[in-house]
PDB file of C-alpha atoms in Angstrom:
ATOM      1  CA  MET Q  11       0.000   0.000   0.000  1.00  0.00           C
ATOM      2  CA  LYS Q  12       1.292   3.421  -0.994  1.00  0.00           C
ATOM      3  CA  LEU Q  13      -0.288   6.313   0.885  1.00  0.00           C
ATOM      4  CA  LEU Q  14       0.255  10.059   0.654  1.00  0.00           C
ATOM      5  CA  LEU Q  15      -0.703  12.413   3.483  1.00  0.00           C
ATOM      6  CA  ILE Q  16      -1.320  16.041   2.550  1.00  0.00           C
ATOM      7  CA  GLY Q  17      -2.802  19.036   4.324  1.00  0.00           C
ATOM      8  CA  PRO Q  18      -1.884  22.438   5.757  1.00  0.00           C
ATOM      9  CA  GLN Q  19       0.801  22.886   8.404  1.00  0.00           C
ATOM     10  CA  GLY Q  20      -0.301  21.520  11.766  1.00  0.00           C
ATOM     11  CA  CYS Q  21      -2.993  19.199  10.451  1.00  0.00           C
ATOM     12  CA  GLY Q  22      -1.324  16.253  12.169  1.00  0.00           C
ATOM     13  CA  LYS Q  23       0.163  14.408   9.206  1.00  0.00           C
ATOM     14  CA  GLY Q  24       3.172  13.272  11.224  1.00  0.00           C
ATOM     15  CA  THR Q  25       1.101  11.951  14.118  1.00  0.00           C
ATOM     16  CA  ILE Q  26      -1.429  10.240  11.860  1.00  0.00           C
ATOM     17  CA  GLY Q  27       1.412   8.894   9.734  1.00  0.00           C
ATOM     18  CA  LYS Q  28       2.990   7.207  12.762  1.00  0.00           C
ATOM     19  CA  LYS Q  29      -0.348   5.650  13.744  1.00  0.00           C
ATOM     20  CA  LEU Q  30      -0.942   4.387  10.200  1.00  0.00           C
ATOM     21  CA  SER Q  31       2.597   3.021  10.048  1.00  0.00           C
ATOM     22  CA  GLN Q  32       1.951   0.946  13.165  1.00  0.00           C
ATOM     23  CA  TYR Q  33      -1.542  -0.064  12.032  1.00  0.00           C
ATOM     24  CA  PHE Q  34      -0.469  -1.305   8.583  1.00  0.00           C
ATOM     25  CA  ASN Q  35       3.130  -2.195   9.495  1.00  0.00           C
ATOM     26  CA  ILE Q  36       4.607  -0.153   6.658  1.00  0.00           C
ATOM     27  CA  PRO Q  37       7.247   2.612   7.012  1.00  0.00           C
ATOM     28  CA  LEU Q  38       6.469   6.296   7.338  1.00  0.00           C
ATOM     29  CA  ILE Q  39       8.606   8.563   5.188  1.00  0.00           C
ATOM     30  CA  SER Q  40       8.761  12.043   6.719  1.00  0.00           C
ATOM     31  CA  VAL Q  41      10.312  14.084   3.946  1.00  0.00           C
ATOM     32  CA  GLY Q  42      11.127  16.989   6.263  1.00  0.00           C
ATOM     33  CA  GLN Q  43      12.897  14.691   8.715  1.00  0.00           C
ATOM     34  CA  ILE Q  44      14.888  13.035   5.941  1.00  0.00           C
ATOM     35  CA  LEU Q  45      16.056  16.457   4.759  1.00  0.00           C
ATOM     36  CA  ARG Q  46      16.956  17.607   8.266  1.00  0.00           C
ATOM     37  CA  ASP Q  47      18.879  14.362   8.862  1.00  0.00           C
ATOM     38  CA  LEU Q  48      21.042  14.637   5.758  1.00  0.00           C
ATOM     39  CA  PRO Q  49      24.700  14.064   6.632  1.00  0.00           C
ATOM     40  CA  ASN Q  50      26.799  17.207   6.987  1.00  0.00           C
ATOM     41  CA  ASP Q  51      28.889  16.249   3.966  1.00  0.00           C
ATOM     42  CA  TYR Q  52      25.835  15.909   1.690  1.00  0.00           C
ATOM     43  CA  PRO Q  53      26.567  18.226  -1.291  1.00  0.00           C
ATOM     44  CA  ASP Q  54      23.337  20.265  -1.168  1.00  0.00           C
ATOM     45  CA  LYS Q  55      22.644  20.182   2.592  1.00  0.00           C
ATOM     46  CA  ASP Q  56      23.296  23.902   3.220  1.00  0.00           C
ATOM     47  CA  GLN Q  57      21.089  24.939   0.308  1.00  0.00           C
ATOM     48  CA  ILE Q  58      18.240  22.691   1.437  1.00  0.00           C
ATOM     49  CA  GLU Q  59      18.457  23.896   5.061  1.00  0.00           C
ATOM     50  CA  GLU Q  60      18.303  27.513   3.919  1.00  0.00           C
ATOM     51  CA  TYR Q  61      14.970  26.896   2.172  1.00  0.00           C
ATOM     52  CA  ILE Q  62      13.534  24.999   5.143  1.00  0.00           C
ATOM     53  CA  ASP Q  63      14.523  27.695   7.646  1.00  0.00           C
ATOM     54  CA  LYS Q  64      12.666  30.305   5.580  1.00  0.00           C
ATOM     55  CA  GLY Q  65       9.510  28.178   5.566  1.00  0.00           C
ATOM     56  CA  GLU Q  66       9.918  27.563   1.845  1.00  0.00           C
ATOM     57  CA  LEU Q  67      10.003  24.313  -0.089  1.00  0.00           C
ATOM     58  CA  ALA Q  68      13.374  22.865  -1.032  1.00  0.00           C
ATOM     59  CA  PRO Q  69      14.048  22.496  -4.794  1.00  0.00           C
ATOM     60  CA  GLN Q  70      12.004  19.576  -6.102  1.00  0.00           C
ATOM     61  CA  ASP Q  71      14.768  18.133  -8.249  1.00  0.00           C
ATOM     62  CA  LEU Q  72      17.079  17.760  -5.246  1.00  0.00           C
ATOM     63  CA  VAL Q  73      14.401  16.306  -2.986  1.00  0.00           C
ATOM     64  CA  ALA Q  74      13.104  13.944  -5.677  1.00  0.00           C
ATOM     65  CA  GLU Q  75      16.520  12.344  -6.084  1.00  0.00           C
ATOM     66  CA  ILE Q  76      16.806  11.868  -2.319  1.00  0.00           C
ATOM     67  CA  LEU Q  77      13.365  10.232  -2.179  1.00  0.00           C
ATOM     68  CA  LYS Q  78      13.988   7.960  -5.163  1.00  0.00           C
ATOM     69  CA  SER Q  79      17.127   6.712  -3.452  1.00  0.00           C
ATOM     70  CA  GLU Q  80      15.275   6.274  -0.139  1.00  0.00           C
ATOM     71  CA  ILE Q  81      12.386   4.141  -1.408  1.00  0.00           C
ATOM     72  CA  SER Q  82      14.771   1.866  -3.300  1.00  0.00           C
ATOM     73  CA  LYS Q  83      15.648   0.365   0.093  1.00  0.00           C
ATOM     74  CA  ASP Q  84      14.284  -3.081   0.861  1.00  0.00           C
ATOM     75  CA  ILE Q  85      12.226  -1.919   3.853  1.00  0.00           C
ATOM     76  CA  TYR Q  86       9.762  -0.225   1.486  1.00  0.00           C
ATOM     77  CA  LYS Q  87       9.003  -3.292  -0.647  1.00  0.00           C
ATOM     78  CA  ASN Q  88       5.538  -3.706   0.944  1.00  0.00           C
ATOM     79  CA  GLY Q  89       4.611  -0.041   0.702  1.00  0.00           C
ATOM     80  CA  PHE Q  90       5.074   3.256   2.504  1.00  0.00           C
ATOM     81  CA  ILE Q  91       3.359   6.361   3.809  1.00  0.00           C
ATOM     82  CA  PHE Q  92       4.584   9.734   2.558  1.00  0.00           C
ATOM     83  CA  ASP Q  93       4.380  12.887   4.677  1.00  0.00           C
ATOM     84  CA  GLY Q  94       5.775  16.070   3.145  1.00  0.00           C
ATOM     85  CA  TRP Q  95       5.675  15.455  -0.601  1.00  0.00           C
ATOM     86  CA  GLY Q  96       3.129  16.216  -3.309  1.00  0.00           C
ATOM     87  CA  ARG Q  97       2.656  19.773  -2.084  1.00  0.00           C
ATOM     88  CA  THR Q  98       2.768  21.043  -5.675  1.00  0.00           C
ATOM     89  CA  MET Q  99       2.041  19.527  -9.059  1.00  0.00           C
ATOM     90  CA  GLU Q 100       5.725  20.015  -9.873  1.00  0.00           C
ATOM     91  CA  ASP Q 101       6.565  17.634  -7.015  1.00  0.00           C
ATOM     92  CA  LEU Q 102       4.585  14.925  -8.779  1.00  0.00           C
ATOM     93  CA  ASP Q 103       6.189  15.748 -12.120  1.00  0.00           C
ATOM     94  CA  TYR Q 104       9.597  15.083 -10.570  1.00  0.00           C
ATOM     95  CA  PHE Q 105       8.541  12.027  -8.594  1.00  0.00           C
ATOM     96  CA  ASN Q 106       5.231  10.178  -8.383  1.00  0.00           C
ATOM     97  CA  PRO Q 107       5.515   6.589  -7.094  1.00  0.00           C
ATOM     98  CA  GLY Q 108       1.840   5.919  -7.844  1.00  0.00           C
ATOM     99  CA  PHE Q 109      -0.111   6.410  -4.635  1.00  0.00           C
ATOM    100  CA  ASP Q 110      -3.008   4.061  -3.955  1.00  0.00           C
ATOM    101  CA  LYS Q 111      -4.785   6.597  -1.759  1.00  0.00           C
ATOM    102  CA  VAL Q 112      -4.206  10.246  -0.891  1.00  0.00           C
ATOM    103  CA  ILE Q 113      -5.422  11.378   2.525  1.00  0.00           C
ATOM    104  CA  PHE Q 114      -6.175  15.095   2.743  1.00  0.00           C
ATOM    105  CA  ILE Q 115      -6.393  16.237   6.388  1.00  0.00           C
ATOM    106  CA  ASN Q 116      -7.983  19.671   6.408  1.00  0.00           C
ATOM    107  CA  ILE Q 117      -7.901  22.311   9.165  1.00  0.00           C
ATOM    108  CA  SER Q 118      -8.498  26.059   9.323  1.00  0.00           C
ATOM    109  CA  PRO Q 119      -5.622  28.558   8.952  1.00  0.00           C
ATOM    110  CA  GLU Q 120      -6.223  29.696  12.546  1.00  0.00           C
ATOM    111  CA  THR Q 121      -5.807  26.150  13.857  1.00  0.00           C
ATOM    112  CA  SER Q 122      -2.691  25.705  11.747  1.00  0.00           C
ATOM    113  CA  VAL Q 123      -0.920  28.772  13.155  1.00  0.00           C
ATOM    114  CA  LYS Q 124      -1.951  27.953  16.735  1.00  0.00           C
ATOM    115  CA  ARG Q 125      -0.757  24.346  16.563  1.00  0.00           C
ATOM    116  CA  ILE Q 126       2.559  24.937  14.813  1.00  0.00           C
ATOM    117  CA  SER Q 127       3.671  28.004  16.755  1.00  0.00           C
ATOM    118  CA  SER Q 128       3.120  25.940  19.925  1.00  0.00           C
ATOM    119  CA  ARG Q 129       5.121  22.965  18.643  1.00  0.00           C
ATOM    120  CA  ARG Q 130       8.438  21.960  20.180  1.00  0.00           C
ATOM    121  CA  THR Q 131      10.803  19.302  18.840  1.00  0.00           C
ATOM    122  CA  CYS Q 132      13.422  17.284  20.696  1.00  0.00           C
ATOM    123  CA  GLU Q 133      16.790  18.179  19.187  1.00  0.00           C
ATOM    124  CA  LYS Q 134      18.093  14.724  20.151  1.00  0.00           C
ATOM    125  CA  CYS Q 135      15.447  12.169  19.102  1.00  0.00           C
ATOM    126  CA  GLY Q 136      13.053  14.285  17.007  1.00  0.00           C
ATOM    127  CA  GLU Q 137       9.951  13.591  19.133  1.00  0.00           C
ATOM    128  CA  ILE Q 138       7.324  16.332  18.819  1.00  0.00           C
ATOM    129  CA  PHE Q 139       5.385  18.002  21.648  1.00  0.00           C
ATOM    130  CA  ASN Q 140       2.859  20.826  21.808  1.00  0.00           C
ATOM    131  CA  ILE Q 141       3.115  23.190  24.774  1.00  0.00           C
ATOM    132  CA  VAL Q 142      -0.671  23.774  24.618  1.00  0.00           C
ATOM    133  CA  SER Q 143      -2.248  20.404  23.782  1.00  0.00           C
ATOM    134  CA  MET Q 144       0.505  17.866  24.476  1.00  0.00           C
ATOM    135  CA  PRO Q 145       3.124  19.410  26.790  1.00  0.00           C
ATOM    136  CA  PRO Q 146       6.136  17.499  28.127  1.00  0.00           C
ATOM    137  CA  LYS Q 147       6.143  16.356  31.754  1.00  0.00           C
ATOM    138  CA  VAL Q 148       9.078  18.705  32.444  1.00  0.00           C
ATOM    139  CA  ASP Q 149       9.117  22.055  30.668  1.00  0.00           C
ATOM    140  CA  GLY Q 150      11.660  22.063  27.835  1.00  0.00           C
ATOM    141  CA  VAL Q 151      12.685  18.424  28.331  1.00  0.00           C
ATOM    142  CA  CYS Q 152      11.784  15.437  26.142  1.00  0.00           C
ATOM    143  CA  ASP Q 153       9.758  12.751  27.960  1.00  0.00           C
ATOM    144  CA  PHE Q 154      11.452   9.980  25.988  1.00  0.00           C
ATOM    145  CA  CYS Q 155      15.184  10.729  25.907  1.00  0.00           C
ATOM    146  CA  GLY Q 156      15.689  13.764  28.138  1.00  0.00           C
ATOM    147  CA  GLY Q 157      16.818  15.886  25.207  1.00  0.00           C
ATOM    148  CA  LYS Q 158      16.259  19.631  24.928  1.00  0.00           C
ATOM    149  CA  LEU Q 159      13.019  20.776  23.310  1.00  0.00           C
ATOM    150  CA  ILE Q 160      13.405  23.563  20.768  1.00  0.00           C
ATOM    151  CA  GLN Q 161      11.234  25.559  18.410  1.00  0.00           C
ATOM    152  CA  ARG Q 162      12.455  24.876  14.901  1.00  0.00           C
ATOM    153  CA  ASP Q 163      13.050  27.852  12.636  1.00  0.00           C
ATOM    154  CA  ASP Q 164      10.303  26.602  10.310  1.00  0.00           C
ATOM    155  CA  ASP Q 165       7.801  26.440  13.213  1.00  0.00           C
ATOM    156  CA  THR Q 166       7.656  30.188  13.801  1.00  0.00           C
ATOM    157  CA  GLU Q 167       4.427  32.050  13.000  1.00  0.00           C
ATOM    158  CA  TYR Q 168       6.054  33.772  10.000  1.00  0.00           C
ATOM    159  CA  ALA Q 169       7.237  30.469   8.491  1.00  0.00           C
ATOM    160  CA  VAL Q 170       3.849  28.837   9.082  1.00  0.00           C
ATOM    161  CA  LYS Q 171       1.999  31.652   7.335  1.00  0.00           C
ATOM    162  CA  ARG Q 172       4.408  31.395   4.409  1.00  0.00           C
ATOM    163  CA  ARG Q 173       3.685  27.672   4.160  1.00  0.00           C
ATOM    164  CA  LEU Q 174      -0.049  28.360   4.280  1.00  0.00           C
ATOM    165  CA  ASP Q 175       0.366  30.755   1.350  1.00  0.00           C
ATOM    166  CA  ILE Q 176       2.049  27.960  -0.582  1.00  0.00           C
ATOM    167  CA  PHE Q 177      -0.777  25.614   0.373  1.00  0.00           C
ATOM    168  CA  LYS Q 178      -3.455  28.026  -0.882  1.00  0.00           C
ATOM    169  CA  GLU Q 179      -1.545  28.731  -4.077  1.00  0.00           C
ATOM    170  CA  GLU Q 180      -0.175  25.307  -4.954  1.00  0.00           C
ATOM    171  CA  THR Q 181      -1.286  22.360  -2.820  1.00  0.00           C
ATOM    172  CA  ILE Q 182      -4.973  22.909  -3.453  1.00  0.00           C
ATOM    173  CA  LYS Q 183      -4.235  22.074  -7.093  1.00  0.00           C
ATOM    174  CA  VAL Q 184      -2.829  18.723  -5.965  1.00  0.00           C
ATOM    175  CA  VAL Q 185      -5.953  18.095  -3.890  1.00  0.00           C
ATOM    176  CA  ASP Q 186      -8.147  18.788  -6.926  1.00  0.00           C
ATOM    177  CA  TYR Q 187      -5.960  16.553  -9.103  1.00  0.00           C
ATOM    178  CA  PHE Q 188      -6.263  13.522  -6.823  1.00  0.00           C
ATOM    179  CA  ARG Q 189      -9.973  14.198  -6.281  1.00  0.00           C
ATOM    180  CA  LYS Q 190     -10.487  13.954 -10.039  1.00  0.00           C
ATOM    181  CA  GLN Q 191      -8.390  10.771 -10.077  1.00  0.00           C
ATOM    182  CA  GLY Q 192     -10.837   9.275  -7.591  1.00  0.00           C
ATOM    183  CA  ASN Q 193      -8.292   8.320  -4.946  1.00  0.00           C
ATOM    184  CA  LEU Q 194      -8.633  11.261  -2.536  1.00  0.00           C
ATOM    185  CA  ILE Q 195      -9.967  10.788   1.001  1.00  0.00           C
ATOM    186  CA  GLU Q 196     -10.797  14.101   2.693  1.00  0.00           C
ATOM    187  CA  ILE Q 197     -10.698  14.177   6.495  1.00  0.00           C
ATOM    188  CA  ASP Q 198     -11.718  16.824   9.047  1.00  0.00           C
ATOM    189  CA  GLY Q 199      -8.524  17.323  11.060  1.00  0.00           C
ATOM    190  CA  GLU Q 200      -9.889  19.639  13.770  1.00  0.00           C
ATOM    191  CA  GLY Q 201     -10.421  16.837  16.308  1.00  0.00           C
ATOM    192  CA  SER Q 202      -7.991  15.004  18.579  1.00  0.00           C
ATOM    193  CA  PRO Q 203      -5.299  12.793  17.003  1.00  0.00           C
ATOM    194  CA  GLU Q 204      -7.266   9.643  17.885  1.00  0.00           C
ATOM    195  CA  GLU Q 205     -10.494  11.059  16.453  1.00  0.00           C
ATOM    196  CA  VAL Q 206      -8.738  12.019  13.223  1.00  0.00           C
ATOM    197  CA  PHE Q 207      -7.045   8.608  13.018  1.00  0.00           C
ATOM    198  CA  GLN Q 208     -10.364   6.821  13.323  1.00  0.00           C
ATOM    199  CA  LEU Q 209     -11.791   8.987  10.531  1.00  0.00           C
ATOM    200  CA  VAL Q 210      -8.820   8.042   8.341  1.00  0.00           C
ATOM    201  CA  ILE Q 211      -9.272   4.316   9.020  1.00  0.00           C
ATOM    202  CA  LYS Q 212     -12.988   4.630   8.271  1.00  0.00           C
ATOM    203  CA  GLY Q 213     -12.149   6.416   5.010  1.00  0.00           C
ATOM    204  CA  LEU Q 214      -9.691   3.703   4.011  1.00  0.00           C
ATOM    205  CA  ALA Q 215     -11.950   0.818   5.087  1.00  0.00           C
ATOM    206  CA  PRO Q 216     -13.639   0.237   1.689  1.00  0.00           C
ATOM    207  CA  ASN Q 217     -10.160  -0.288   0.165  1.00  0.00           C
ATOM    208  CA  LEU Q 218      -8.809  -2.749   2.744  1.00  0.00           C
TER     209      LEU Q 218
END
């Protein structure tokens, strides 16, 4: 099974992706995490980081080559879940592995800004917390590894609003494209992570 998760910043793609990965026992590919974890000697690392820090999308040709190399690994032979790709039609022109279903998790712009500007990420293990809805047990400290929680440069209100502009300008075209293809599942993402997950499973049920 090949799934693509799309939606505005803060819609919960990462959280839902992890739940789906466990449910179906197929890997989650977080494109943003893959880019942030590039080795320091990777030729285009500095260029990619500069785009991410501004809240802009990294060049599709560079990212597409990274993703093509990633999914060639044996662990993806039974399928995968993509989070962070297909934000523009150009993305799909550069790389489209043929998704079975595309899950569009929709939230309001106000919810997006509120959720992302409150997000904190462990600089050690990458675990994500929200100081409003899912705070750590100890302020500024990861529950899982004890690492320091930070606000990423692309989680500031300015960067989020820039991403929302891209969503309104570009990603909505992708949503319309997959809707016409007949493989789009649209989900209301305003609820709790568990509520949203159950809606996703219900949406996928006819295809299982």
